[in-house]
mmCIF file of C-alpha atoms and ligand atoms in Angstrom:
data_model
loop_
_atom_site.group_PDB
_atom_site.id
_atom_site.type_symbol
_atom_site.label_atom_id
_atom_site.label_comp_id
_atom_site.label_asym_id
_atom_site.label_seq_id
_atom_site.Cartn_x
_atom_site.Cartn_y
_atom_site.Cartn_z
ATOM 1 C CA MET S 1 -24.864 5.550 2.114
ATOM 2 C CA ALA S 2 -21.519 3.764 1.985
ATOM 3 C CA TYR S 3 -21.472 0.056 1.121
ATOM 4 C CA LEU S 4 -19.173 -0.834 4.037
ATOM 5 C CA THR S 5 -18.739 1.246 7.169
ATOM 6 C CA LEU S 6 -16.154 0.654 9.862
ATOM 7 C CA LYS S 7 -16.938 2.823 12.872
ATOM 8 C CA ASN S 8 -14.445 3.070 15.741
ATOM 9 C CA ILE S 9 -13.367 -0.533 15.223
ATOM 10 C CA ASN S 10 -10.966 -1.862 17.856
ATOM 11 C CA LYS S 11 -9.312 -5.216 18.287
ATOM 12 C CA ILE S 12 -8.031 -6.350 21.639
ATOM 13 C CA TYR S 13 -6.705 -9.919 21.489
ATOM 14 C CA PRO S 14 -7.461 -12.295 24.390
ATOM 15 C CA ASN S 15 -3.891 -11.790 25.660
ATOM 16 C CA GLY S 16 -4.730 -8.082 26.094
ATOM 17 C CA PHE S 17 -2.799 -6.845 23.060
ATOM 18 C CA HIS S 18 -4.568 -3.866 21.477
ATOM 19 C CA ALA S 19 -3.884 -4.500 17.778
ATOM 20 C CA VAL S 20 -6.306 -2.032 16.119
ATOM 21 C CA HIS S 21 -7.343 1.363 17.521
ATOM 22 C CA ASP S 22 -10.443 3.323 16.491
ATOM 23 C CA PHE S 23 -10.395 2.330 12.840
ATOM 24 C CA ASN S 24 -12.839 4.502 10.852
ATOM 25 C CA LEU S 25 -13.491 4.038 7.155
ATOM 26 C CA GLU S 26 -16.319 4.150 4.643
ATOM 27 C CA ILE S 27 -15.987 2.081 1.487
ATOM 28 C CA GLU S 28 -18.095 2.604 -1.635
ATOM 29 C CA LYS S 29 -19.305 -0.231 -3.846
ATOM 30 C CA GLY S 30 -16.688 -1.207 -6.426
ATOM 31 C CA GLU S 31 -13.786 0.535 -4.708
ATOM 32 C CA PHE S 32 -10.329 -1.020 -4.574
ATOM 33 C CA ILE S 33 -9.009 -0.266 -1.087
ATOM 34 C CA VAL S 34 -5.466 -1.160 -0.027
ATOM 35 C CA PHE S 35 -4.371 -1.428 3.613
ATOM 36 C CA VAL S 36 -0.630 -0.749 3.684
ATOM 37 C CA GLY S 37 1.924 -0.547 6.481
ATOM 38 C CA SER S 38 4.852 -2.410 8.000
ATOM 39 C CA SER S 39 4.462 -5.927 9.293
ATOM 40 C CA GLY S 40 2.479 -6.047 12.548
ATOM 41 C CA CYS S 41 0.585 -2.760 12.094
ATOM 42 C CA GLY S 42 -2.844 -4.435 12.183
ATOM 43 C CA LYS S 43 -3.721 -4.818 8.488
ATOM 44 C CA SER S 44 -4.576 -8.536 8.567
ATOM 45 C CA THR S 45 -6.395 -8.201 11.871
ATOM 46 C CA THR S 46 -8.646 -5.521 10.349
ATOM 47 C CA LEU S 47 -9.205 -7.588 7.203
ATOM 48 C CA ARG S 48 -10.055 -10.661 9.273
ATOM 49 C CA MET S 49 -12.572 -8.638 11.299
ATOM 50 C CA ILE S 50 -14.215 -7.581 8.012
ATOM 51 C CA ALA S 51 -14.197 -11.213 6.844
ATOM 52 C CA GLY S 52 -15.831 -12.373 10.065
ATOM 53 C CA LEU S 53 -12.852 -14.574 10.937
ATOM 54 C CA GLU S 54 -11.975 -12.480 13.983
ATOM 55 C CA ASP S 55 -14.326 -10.905 16.547
ATOM 56 C CA ILE S 56 -14.618 -7.135 16.627
ATOM 57 C CA SER S 57 -13.810 -6.074 20.217
ATOM 58 C CA ASN S 58 -15.488 -2.656 19.986
ATOM 59 C CA GLY S 59 -17.082 -0.595 17.273
ATOM 60 C CA ASP S 60 -19.549 -1.195 14.459
ATOM 61 C CA PHE S 61 -19.143 -2.893 11.127
ATOM 62 C CA LEU S 62 -22.004 -2.091 8.764
ATOM 63 C CA ILE S 63 -22.867 -3.565 5.376
ATOM 64 C CA ASN S 64 -25.296 -1.330 3.471
ATOM 65 C CA GLY S 65 -25.944 0.519 6.699
ATOM 66 C CA LYS S 66 -26.894 -2.610 8.687
ATOM 67 C CA ARG S 67 -24.848 -3.831 11.624
ATOM 68 C CA ALA S 68 -22.914 -6.932 10.537
ATOM 69 C CA ASN S 69 -20.626 -7.534 13.564
ATOM 70 C CA GLU S 70 -22.461 -10.715 14.466
ATOM 71 C CA LEU S 71 -22.778 -12.162 10.954
ATOM 72 C CA GLY S 72 -20.680 -15.216 10.082
ATOM 73 C CA PRO S 73 -18.293 -15.146 7.104
ATOM 74 C CA ARG S 74 -20.828 -16.769 4.724
ATOM 75 C CA GLU S 75 -23.610 -14.326 5.595
ATOM 76 C CA ARG S 76 -21.273 -11.410 4.896
ATOM 77 C CA GLU S 77 -20.889 -12.473 1.258
ATOM 78 C CA VAL S 78 -17.116 -12.215 1.314
ATOM 79 C CA ALA S 79 -14.485 -14.216 -0.552
ATOM 80 C CA MET S 80 -10.916 -14.249 0.643
ATOM 81 C CA VAL S 81 -7.582 -14.997 -1.057
ATOM 82 C CA PHE S 82 -4.621 -15.712 1.202
ATOM 83 C CA GLN S 83 -0.840 -15.740 0.742
ATOM 84 C CA SER S 84 -0.795 -19.506 0.507
ATOM 85 C CA TYR S 85 -3.012 -20.543 -2.372
ATOM 86 C CA ALA S 86 -4.609 -23.409 -0.419
ATOM 87 C CA LEU S 87 -5.601 -25.344 -3.555
ATOM 88 C CA TYR S 88 -6.671 -28.978 -3.401
ATOM 89 C CA PRO S 89 -3.641 -30.805 -4.829
ATOM 90 C CA GLN S 90 -5.550 -33.825 -6.090
ATOM 91 C CA MET S 91 -8.170 -31.743 -7.940
ATOM 92 C CA THR S 92 -7.808 -30.233 -11.409
ATOM 93 C CA VAL S 93 -7.860 -26.495 -11.961
ATOM 94 C CA TYR S 94 -11.475 -26.866 -13.148
ATOM 95 C CA ASP S 95 -12.533 -28.653 -9.974
ATOM 96 C CA ASN S 96 -10.611 -26.279 -7.734
ATOM 97 C CA ILE S 97 -12.362 -23.278 -9.279
ATOM 98 C CA ALA S 98 -15.734 -25.052 -9.267
ATOM 99 C CA PHE S 99 -15.406 -26.338 -5.688
ATOM 100 C CA GLY S 100 -17.484 -23.699 -3.881
ATOM 101 C CA LEU S 101 -20.350 -23.984 -6.369
ATOM 102 C CA THR S 102 -20.243 -27.775 -6.326
ATOM 103 C CA LEU S 103 -20.603 -27.700 -2.554
ATOM 104 C CA GLN S 104 -23.626 -25.440 -2.890
ATOM 105 C CA GLY S 105 -25.177 -27.992 -5.254
ATOM 106 C CA VAL S 106 -25.310 -25.599 -8.201
ATOM 107 C CA ASP S 107 -26.376 -27.132 -11.523
ATOM 108 C CA GLU S 108 -23.492 -28.708 -13.533
ATOM 109 C CA ASP S 109 -24.251 -26.672 -16.676
ATOM 110 C CA VAL S 110 -24.267 -23.443 -14.723
ATOM 111 C CA ILE S 111 -20.993 -24.419 -13.039
ATOM 112 C CA GLU S 112 -19.374 -25.189 -16.374
ATOM 113 C CA GLU S 113 -20.362 -21.859 -17.848
ATOM 114 C CA LYS S 114 -19.126 -19.982 -14.793
ATOM 115 C CA VAL S 115 -15.830 -21.872 -14.584
ATOM 116 C CA LYS S 116 -15.166 -21.231 -18.274
ATOM 117 C CA ASN S 117 -15.968 -17.560 -17.917
ATOM 118 C CA THR S 118 -13.759 -17.228 -14.827
ATOM 119 C CA ALA S 119 -10.945 -19.125 -16.550
ATOM 120 C CA ARG S 120 -11.203 -16.764 -19.506
ATOM 121 C CA ILE S 121 -10.892 -13.682 -17.274
ATOM 122 C CA LEU S 122 -7.856 -15.241 -15.591
ATOM 123 C CA GLY S 123 -6.180 -16.654 -18.697
ATOM 124 C CA LEU S 124 -6.534 -20.223 -17.390
ATOM 125 C CA THR S 125 -8.617 -21.687 -20.217
ATOM 126 C CA ASP S 126 -5.772 -23.932 -21.429
ATOM 127 C CA TYR S 127 -4.997 -25.220 -17.944
ATOM 128 C CA LEU S 128 -8.367 -26.431 -16.713
ATOM 129 C CA ASP S 129 -7.374 -30.129 -16.839
ATOM 130 C CA ARG S 130 -4.101 -29.680 -14.977
ATOM 131 C CA LEU S 131 -3.341 -30.400 -11.363
ATOM 132 C CA PRO S 132 -1.975 -27.525 -9.264
ATOM 133 C CA ARG S 133 1.510 -29.063 -9.109
ATOM 134 C CA ALA S 134 1.809 -28.654 -12.873
ATOM 135 C CA LEU S 135 1.305 -24.883 -12.629
ATOM 136 C CA SER S 136 3.646 -21.963 -11.917
ATOM 137 C CA GLY S 137 3.212 -19.953 -8.704
ATOM 138 C CA GLY S 138 1.471 -17.180 -10.620
ATOM 139 C CA GLN S 139 -0.954 -19.617 -12.243
ATOM 140 C CA ARG S 140 -1.744 -21.224 -8.881
ATOM 141 C CA GLN S 141 -2.495 -17.825 -7.423
ATOM 142 C CA ARG S 142 -4.807 -17.148 -10.371
ATOM 143 C CA VAL S 143 -6.670 -20.380 -9.615
ATOM 144 C CA ALA S 144 -7.026 -19.265 -5.990
ATOM 145 C CA ILE S 145 -8.391 -15.926 -7.198
ATOM 146 C CA GLY S 146 -10.690 -17.760 -9.621
ATOM 147 C CA ARG S 147 -12.095 -19.830 -6.806
ATOM 148 C CA ALA S 148 -12.860 -16.632 -4.930
ATOM 149 C CA ILE S 149 -14.355 -14.579 -7.776
ATOM 150 C CA ILE S 150 -16.536 -17.341 -9.229
ATOM 151 C CA ARG S 151 -18.953 -16.886 -6.363
ATOM 152 C CA LYS S 152 -20.652 -13.570 -6.954
ATOM 153 C CA VAL S 153 -19.794 -12.101 -3.597
ATOM 154 C CA GLY S 154 -20.028 -8.493 -2.591
ATOM 155 C CA ILE S 155 -16.636 -8.169 -0.969
ATOM 156 C CA PHE S 156 -13.383 -9.557 -2.204
ATOM 157 C CA LEU S 157 -10.606 -9.701 0.418
ATOM 158 C CA MET S 158 -6.943 -10.357 -0.354
ATOM 159 C CA ASP S 159 -4.190 -10.789 2.205
ATOM 160 C CA GLU S 160 -0.713 -10.363 0.663
ATOM 161 C CA PRO S 161 -1.740 -12.495 -2.337
ATOM 162 C CA LEU S 162 1.531 -11.909 -4.203
ATOM 163 C CA SER S 163 4.038 -12.586 -1.454
ATOM 164 C CA ASN S 164 4.830 -16.162 -2.549
ATOM 165 C CA LEU S 165 5.639 -15.119 -6.111
ATOM 166 C CA ASP S 166 9.007 -14.052 -7.518
ATOM 167 C CA ALA S 167 9.592 -10.417 -8.457
ATOM 168 C CA LYS S 168 8.658 -10.811 -12.110
ATOM 169 C CA GLN S 169 5.504 -12.844 -11.417
ATOM 170 C CA ARG S 170 4.476 -10.243 -8.847
ATOM 171 C CA VAL S 171 4.525 -7.467 -11.434
ATOM 172 C CA THR S 172 2.522 -9.547 -13.928
ATOM 173 C CA MET S 173 0.021 -10.720 -11.330
ATOM 174 C CA ARG S 174 -0.353 -7.164 -10.009
ATOM 175 C CA SER S 175 -1.543 -5.912 -13.378
ATOM 176 C CA GLU S 176 -3.783 -8.977 -13.705
ATOM 177 C CA ILE S 177 -5.430 -8.231 -10.374
ATOM 178 C CA ALA S 178 -6.077 -4.670 -11.569
ATOM 179 C CA GLN S 179 -7.575 -6.095 -14.769
ATOM 180 C CA ILE S 180 -9.765 -8.580 -12.865
ATOM 181 C CA HIS S 181 -11.029 -5.736 -10.704
ATOM 182 C CA ARG S 182 -11.910 -3.707 -13.796
ATOM 183 C CA GLU S 183 -13.773 -6.683 -15.264
ATOM 184 C CA THR S 184 -15.633 -7.794 -12.146
ATOM 185 C CA GLY S 185 -16.097 -4.410 -10.486
ATOM 186 C CA ALA S 186 -16.058 -6.214 -7.108
ATOM 187 C CA THR S 187 -15.432 -4.180 -3.990
ATOM 188 C CA THR S 188 -11.926 -5.218 -3.008
ATOM 189 C CA ILE S 189 -9.866 -4.816 0.146
ATOM 190 C CA TYR S 190 -6.251 -5.766 -0.347
ATOM 191 C CA VAL S 191 -3.570 -6.029 2.344
ATOM 192 C CA THR S 192 0.123 -5.512 1.566
ATOM 193 C CA HIS S 193 3.316 -4.180 3.139
ATOM 194 C CA ASP S 194 4.502 -3.159 -0.342
ATOM 195 C CA GLN S 195 3.995 0.503 -1.155
ATOM 196 C CA THR S 196 4.365 -0.143 -4.908
ATOM 197 C CA GLU S 197 1.437 -2.590 -4.842
ATOM 198 C CA ALA S 198 -0.572 -0.058 -2.865
ATOM 199 C CA MET S 199 0.252 2.791 -5.244
ATOM 200 C CA THR S 200 -0.452 0.822 -8.424
ATOM 201 C CA LEU S 201 -3.642 -0.979 -7.375
ATOM 202 C CA ALA S 202 -5.563 1.265 -5.018
ATOM 203 C CA ASP S 203 -8.404 3.654 -5.617
ATOM 204 C CA ARG S 204 -7.725 4.651 -2.018
ATOM 205 C CA ILE S 205 -4.926 3.649 0.323
ATOM 206 C CA VAL S 206 -5.277 3.247 4.083
ATOM 207 C CA CYS S 207 -1.788 3.667 5.527
ATOM 208 C CA MET S 208 -1.416 2.152 9.034
ATOM 209 C CA LYS S 209 1.165 2.145 11.808
ATOM 210 C CA ASP S 210 1.014 0.443 15.220
ATOM 211 C CA GLY S 211 -2.713 -0.256 14.895
ATOM 212 C CA TYR S 212 -3.639 3.347 13.995
ATOM 213 C CA ILE S 213 -4.683 4.748 10.612
ATOM 214 C CA GLN S 214 -2.143 7.373 9.581
ATOM 215 C CA GLN S 215 -3.869 8.586 6.428
ATOM 216 C CA VAL S 216 -6.598 7.601 3.984
ATOM 217 C CA GLY S 217 -6.428 8.930 0.437
ATOM 218 C CA THR S 218 -5.765 8.324 -3.225
ATOM 219 C CA PRO S 219 -2.237 7.235 -4.180
ATOM 220 C CA LYS S 220 -1.667 10.764 -5.490
ATOM 221 C CA GLN S 221 -2.777 12.352 -2.219
ATOM 222 C CA LEU S 222 -0.504 10.136 -0.143
ATOM 223 C CA TYR S 223 2.452 10.839 -2.409
ATOM 224 C CA PHE S 224 1.993 14.590 -2.841
ATOM 225 C CA GLU S 225 0.187 15.473 0.387
ATOM 226 C CA PRO S 226 1.428 13.087 3.082
ATOM 227 C CA ALA S 227 -0.215 13.813 6.434
ATOM 228 C CA ASN S 228 2.845 13.066 8.520
ATOM 229 C CA VAL S 229 6.473 11.925 8.579
ATOM 230 C CA PHE S 230 5.495 8.242 8.624
ATOM 231 C CA VAL S 231 3.371 8.383 5.461
ATOM 232 C CA ALA S 232 5.921 10.617 3.716
ATOM 233 C CA GLY S 233 8.624 8.063 4.464
ATOM 234 C CA PHE S 234 6.532 4.982 3.699
ATOM 235 C CA ILE S 235 5.205 5.997 0.279
ATOM 236 C CA GLY S 236 7.891 6.511 -2.375
ATOM 237 C CA GLU S 237 11.006 4.588 -3.301
ATOM 238 C CA PRO S 238 13.698 5.396 -2.256
ATOM 239 C CA PRO S 239 11.937 7.028 0.707
ATOM 240 C CA MET S 240 11.751 10.764 1.327
ATOM 241 C CA ASN S 241 14.929 12.312 2.775
ATOM 242 C CA PHE S 242 14.496 13.866 6.217
ATOM 243 C CA ALA S 243 16.607 16.195 8.366
ATOM 244 C CA ARG S 244 15.706 17.462 11.841
ATOM 245 C CA ALA S 245 16.780 20.916 12.998
ATOM 246 C CA VAL S 246 15.681 23.742 15.287
ATOM 247 C CA LEU S 247 14.151 26.818 13.604
ATOM 248 C CA LYS S 248 16.096 30.007 14.389
ATOM 249 C CA GLY S 249 15.228 33.322 12.765
ATOM 250 C CA GLY S 250 13.251 31.496 10.086
ATOM 251 C CA LYS S 251 16.244 29.340 9.199
ATOM 252 C CA ILE S 252 17.473 25.861 9.968
ATOM 253 C CA SER S 253 21.012 24.578 9.783
ATOM 254 C CA VAL S 254 21.475 20.948 8.740
ATOM 255 C CA GLY S 255 25.032 19.959 9.646
ATOM 256 C CA GLY S 256 26.271 23.444 8.715
ATOM 257 C CA VAL S 257 24.167 23.791 5.546
ATOM 258 C CA GLU S 258 21.652 26.600 5.994
ATOM 259 C CA PHE S 259 18.065 26.522 4.688
ATOM 260 C CA ASP S 260 16.117 29.796 4.799
ATOM 261 C CA LEU S 261 12.585 28.502 5.336
ATOM 262 C CA THR S 262 11.024 31.957 4.895
ATOM 263 C CA LYS S 263 11.403 31.263 1.154
ATOM 264 C CA LEU S 264 8.639 28.659 1.383
ATOM 265 C CA GLY S 265 5.873 31.150 2.142
ATOM 266 C CA LYS S 266 4.594 29.235 5.191
ATOM 267 C CA ASP S 267 3.672 30.779 8.517
ATOM 268 C CA LEU S 268 6.336 29.319 10.778
ATOM 269 C CA LYS S 269 6.223 31.853 13.666
ATOM 270 C CA LYS S 270 4.997 29.330 16.214
ATOM 271 C CA TYR S 271 7.877 26.995 15.371
ATOM 272 C CA GLU S 272 10.641 29.506 16.316
ATOM 273 C CA GLY S 273 13.003 27.714 18.683
ATOM 274 C CA LYS S 274 11.325 24.363 17.976
ATOM 275 C CA GLU S 275 12.409 21.372 16.015
ATOM 276 C CA ILE S 276 11.227 21.003 12.444
ATOM 277 C CA VAL S 277 11.553 18.035 10.111
ATOM 278 C CA PHE S 278 12.708 19.107 6.650
ATOM 279 C CA GLY S 279 11.889 16.619 3.885
ATOM 280 C CA PHE S 280 12.347 16.227 0.139
ATOM 281 C CA ARG S 281 11.932 13.288 -2.204
ATOM 282 C CA PRO S 282 15.016 11.819 -3.925
ATOM 283 C CA GLU S 283 13.363 12.257 -7.337
ATOM 284 C CA HIS S 284 12.704 15.968 -6.786
ATOM 285 C CA ALA S 285 16.382 16.898 -6.337
ATOM 286 C CA LYS S 286 18.093 18.340 -9.418
ATOM 287 C CA LEU S 287 21.790 18.233 -10.179
ATOM 288 C CA GLY S 288 23.335 21.702 -10.562
ATOM 289 C CA LYS S 289 21.557 24.969 -9.916
ATOM 290 C CA VAL S 290 17.950 25.794 -10.768
ATOM 291 C CA ALA S 291 15.758 28.812 -9.993
ATOM 292 C CA ASN S 292 13.680 28.959 -6.770
ATOM 293 C CA ALA S 293 15.562 26.169 -5.055
ATOM 294 C CA TYR S 294 17.941 25.502 -2.185
ATOM 295 C CA GLU S 295 21.450 24.805 -3.433
ATOM 296 C CA VAL S 296 23.428 22.212 -1.526
ATOM 297 C CA PRO S 297 27.138 21.546 -2.069
ATOM 298 C CA THR S 298 28.150 17.972 -1.255
ATOM 299 C CA THR S 299 30.407 15.027 -2.078
ATOM 300 C CA VAL S 300 29.239 11.841 -3.786
ATOM 301 C CA GLU S 301 29.555 8.863 -1.418
ATOM 302 C CA LEU S 302 28.130 6.123 -3.609
ATOM 303 C CA THR S 303 26.102 5.694 -6.791
ATOM 304 C CA GLU S 304 23.728 2.917 -7.864
ATOM 305 C CA MET S 305 22.947 2.821 -11.572
ATOM 306 C CA LEU S 306 19.558 1.100 -11.864
ATOM 307 C CA GLY S 307 18.973 1.531 -15.582
ATOM 308 C CA ASP S 308 16.094 3.982 -15.633
ATOM 309 C CA ASN S 309 17.652 6.107 -12.891
ATOM 310 C CA THR S 310 20.662 6.410 -10.635
ATOM 311 C CA ASN S 311 20.543 6.712 -6.853
ATOM 312 C CA VAL S 312 23.258 9.061 -5.612
ATOM 313 C CA TYR S 313 24.131 8.765 -1.914
ATOM 314 C CA ILE S 314 25.320 12.012 -0.366
ATOM 315 C CA ASN S 315 25.409 13.817 2.979
ATOM 316 C CA ILE S 316 23.907 17.195 3.819
ATOM 317 C CA GLY S 317 26.371 18.152 6.509
ATOM 318 C CA GLU S 318 26.200 14.933 8.521
ATOM 319 C CA VAL S 319 22.725 13.888 7.420
ATOM 320 C CA PRO S 320 22.634 11.119 4.786
ATOM 321 C CA ALA S 321 20.324 11.570 1.802
ATOM 322 C CA ILE S 322 19.643 10.003 -1.584
ATOM 323 C CA LEU S 323 19.136 11.781 -4.899
ATOM 324 C CA LYS S 324 17.380 9.971 -7.746
ATOM 325 C CA ILE S 325 18.669 11.292 -11.040
ATOM 326 C CA ASP S 326 18.893 10.592 -14.764
ATOM 327 C CA PRO S 327 21.445 7.771 -15.260
ATOM 328 C CA HIS S 328 23.160 9.775 -18.018
ATOM 329 C CA ASP S 329 24.152 12.344 -15.384
ATOM 330 C CA THR S 330 25.655 9.817 -12.925
ATOM 331 C CA PRO S 331 28.488 11.615 -11.137
ATOM 332 C CA GLU S 332 31.821 10.050 -10.109
ATOM 333 C CA VAL S 333 32.137 8.711 -6.573
ATOM 334 C CA ASP S 334 34.097 11.198 -4.383
ATOM 335 C CA SER S 335 33.391 14.059 -6.817
ATOM 336 C CA LYS S 336 32.104 17.395 -5.522
ATOM 337 C CA ILE S 337 28.632 18.287 -6.769
ATOM 338 C CA THR S 338 25.947 20.861 -6.088
ATOM 339 C CA PHE S 339 22.314 19.842 -6.196
ATOM 340 C CA SER S 340 19.124 21.831 -5.892
ATOM 341 C CA ILE S 341 15.891 21.223 -4.026
ATOM 342 C CA PRO S 342 13.065 23.295 -5.577
ATOM 343 C CA TYR S 343 11.141 25.184 -2.880
ATOM 344 C CA GLU S 344 7.879 23.722 -4.173
ATOM 345 C CA ASN S 345 9.144 20.193 -3.431
ATOM 346 C CA VAL S 346 10.075 20.803 0.203
ATOM 347 C CA TYR S 347 7.935 19.287 2.963
ATOM 348 C CA LEU S 348 8.029 20.522 6.540
ATOM 349 C CA PHE S 349 6.752 18.603 9.547
ATOM 350 C CA ASP S 350 6.271 19.521 13.204
ATOM 351 C CA GLY S 351 9.248 17.961 15.012
ATOM 352 C CA GLU S 352 7.079 16.990 17.968
ATOM 353 C CA THR S 353 3.795 15.728 16.460
ATOM 354 C CA GLU S 354 5.417 14.803 13.119
ATOM 355 C CA LEU S 355 2.321 16.226 11.356
ATOM 356 C CA VAL S 356 2.828 18.061 8.083
ATOM 357 C CA ILE S 357 3.050 21.870 8.262
ATOM 358 C CA LYS S 358 0.802 23.192 5.490
HETATM 359 P P1 LIG K 1 -0.102 -7.064 9.828
HETATM 360 O O1 LIG K 1 -1.145 -7.777 9.024
HETATM 361 O O2 LIG K 1 -0.142 -5.582 9.638
HETATM 362 O O3 LIG K 1 1.272 -7.622 9.636
HETATM 363 P P2 LIG K 1 -1.469 -8.263 12.093
HETATM 364 O O4 LIG K 1 -2.839 -7.711 11.974
HETATM 365 O O5 LIG K 1 -1.231 -9.656 11.635
HETATM 366 O O6 LIG K 1 -0.441 -7.269 11.387
HETATM 367 O O7 LIG K 1 -1.007 -8.160 13.612
HETATM 368 C C1 LIG K 1 -1.116 -6.951 14.320
HETATM 369 C C2 LIG K 1 -0.548 -7.156 15.707
HETATM 370 O O8 LIG K 1 -1.387 -8.043 16.445
HETATM 371 C C3 LIG K 1 0.840 -7.785 15.727
HETATM 372 O O9 LIG K 1 1.600 -7.172 16.719
HETATM 373 C C4 LIG K 1 0.568 -9.227 16.038
HETATM 374 O O10 LIG K 1 1.660 -9.811 16.714
HETATM 375 C C5 LIG K 1 -0.647 -9.133 16.951
HETATM 376 N N1 LIG K 1 -1.461 -10.352 16.870
HETATM 377 C C6 LIG K 1 -1.942 -10.959 15.760
HETATM 378 N N2 LIG K 1 -2.685 -12.042 16.074
HETATM 379 C C7 LIG K 1 -2.683 -12.114 17.434
HETATM 380 C C8 LIG K 1 -3.276 -13.002 18.392
HETATM 381 N N3 LIG K 1 -4.034 -14.031 17.977
HETATM 382 N N4 LIG K 1 -3.058 -12.760 19.691
HETATM 383 C C9 LIG K 1 -2.316 -11.705 20.099
HETATM 384 N N5 LIG K 1 -1.734 -10.833 19.259
HETATM 385 C C10 LIG K 1 -1.906 -11.020 17.943
#
């Protein structure tokens, strides 16, 4: 039996807005689940329904197989970390972390041991006497996490916990969150709009759009086997390149460049005369010619040297695309190049439903 079960969960706000539609998910104990999607897709609403901070309009939320819809936040044994750290400014780090236990009237000695242990996990041992204002953003967020993990709760919920940090702190804190999860083994549900956070942290990702789950899977599954155009475009940076064209005689023409799709070994008969979405990832394109690949002649519009790679902006006919290549091979702007897209790296989607064609 799954630890947490969300069965046909819906949220309809009092103003009638239907924010979450038929959300179905089973979560195992100890899993790190990430809800990812653009702003407004229903991630926080779903998290808040799990936390007990928002009513569930329809559907069942089960903890260990028992209906928990009506339980209050405390009875659900959840701890939540928000974007804003919400620390008490006049209390030391020690007292901030200890606060929940102090309220519960836990023994001082027990509190001290737990605070010290939590501080050790979070690298805050040397800061216990400080006030929050004497800490960096990353350290404050660690205190907020400490306050949440010190209570041995079953479910650890995080809503965009890194969004107030600068880029460098975000990367550090991201790996720390992964480390904390390894150490505590707490079941974690983490909300972010950032696909990199989702890819690096998650055991499984739940990718959402407009209140609907688009796909649930491991980071690898979402990257290599996206279910539809949305997921394919959301996961990966820069995003997957797409071109739409009508299939004629097994071929499509993208702005005059022809792609013979019969080379891909897929059964495309039912798509004859219909629109197909052709996709490939920037990092799968190769400069020059390689075996078993489409060759595309083009002109370099712009290059961005990023250190570990270069993004090359080109057009396929009229359709803009990006190639991610080795920086040593960065071509001149305006130069004519040919690049190859290996057949095995091509994705096709139904132009109407936008679902992947297997
Ligand atoms: P996300 O976390 O993915 O950014 P939210 O779950 O916060 O998205 O919001 C999902 C949708 O529900 C948004 O369109 C938002 O405007 C709407 N929404 C959120 N809270 C309320 C509310 N209290 N009343 C009505 N609509 C709301």
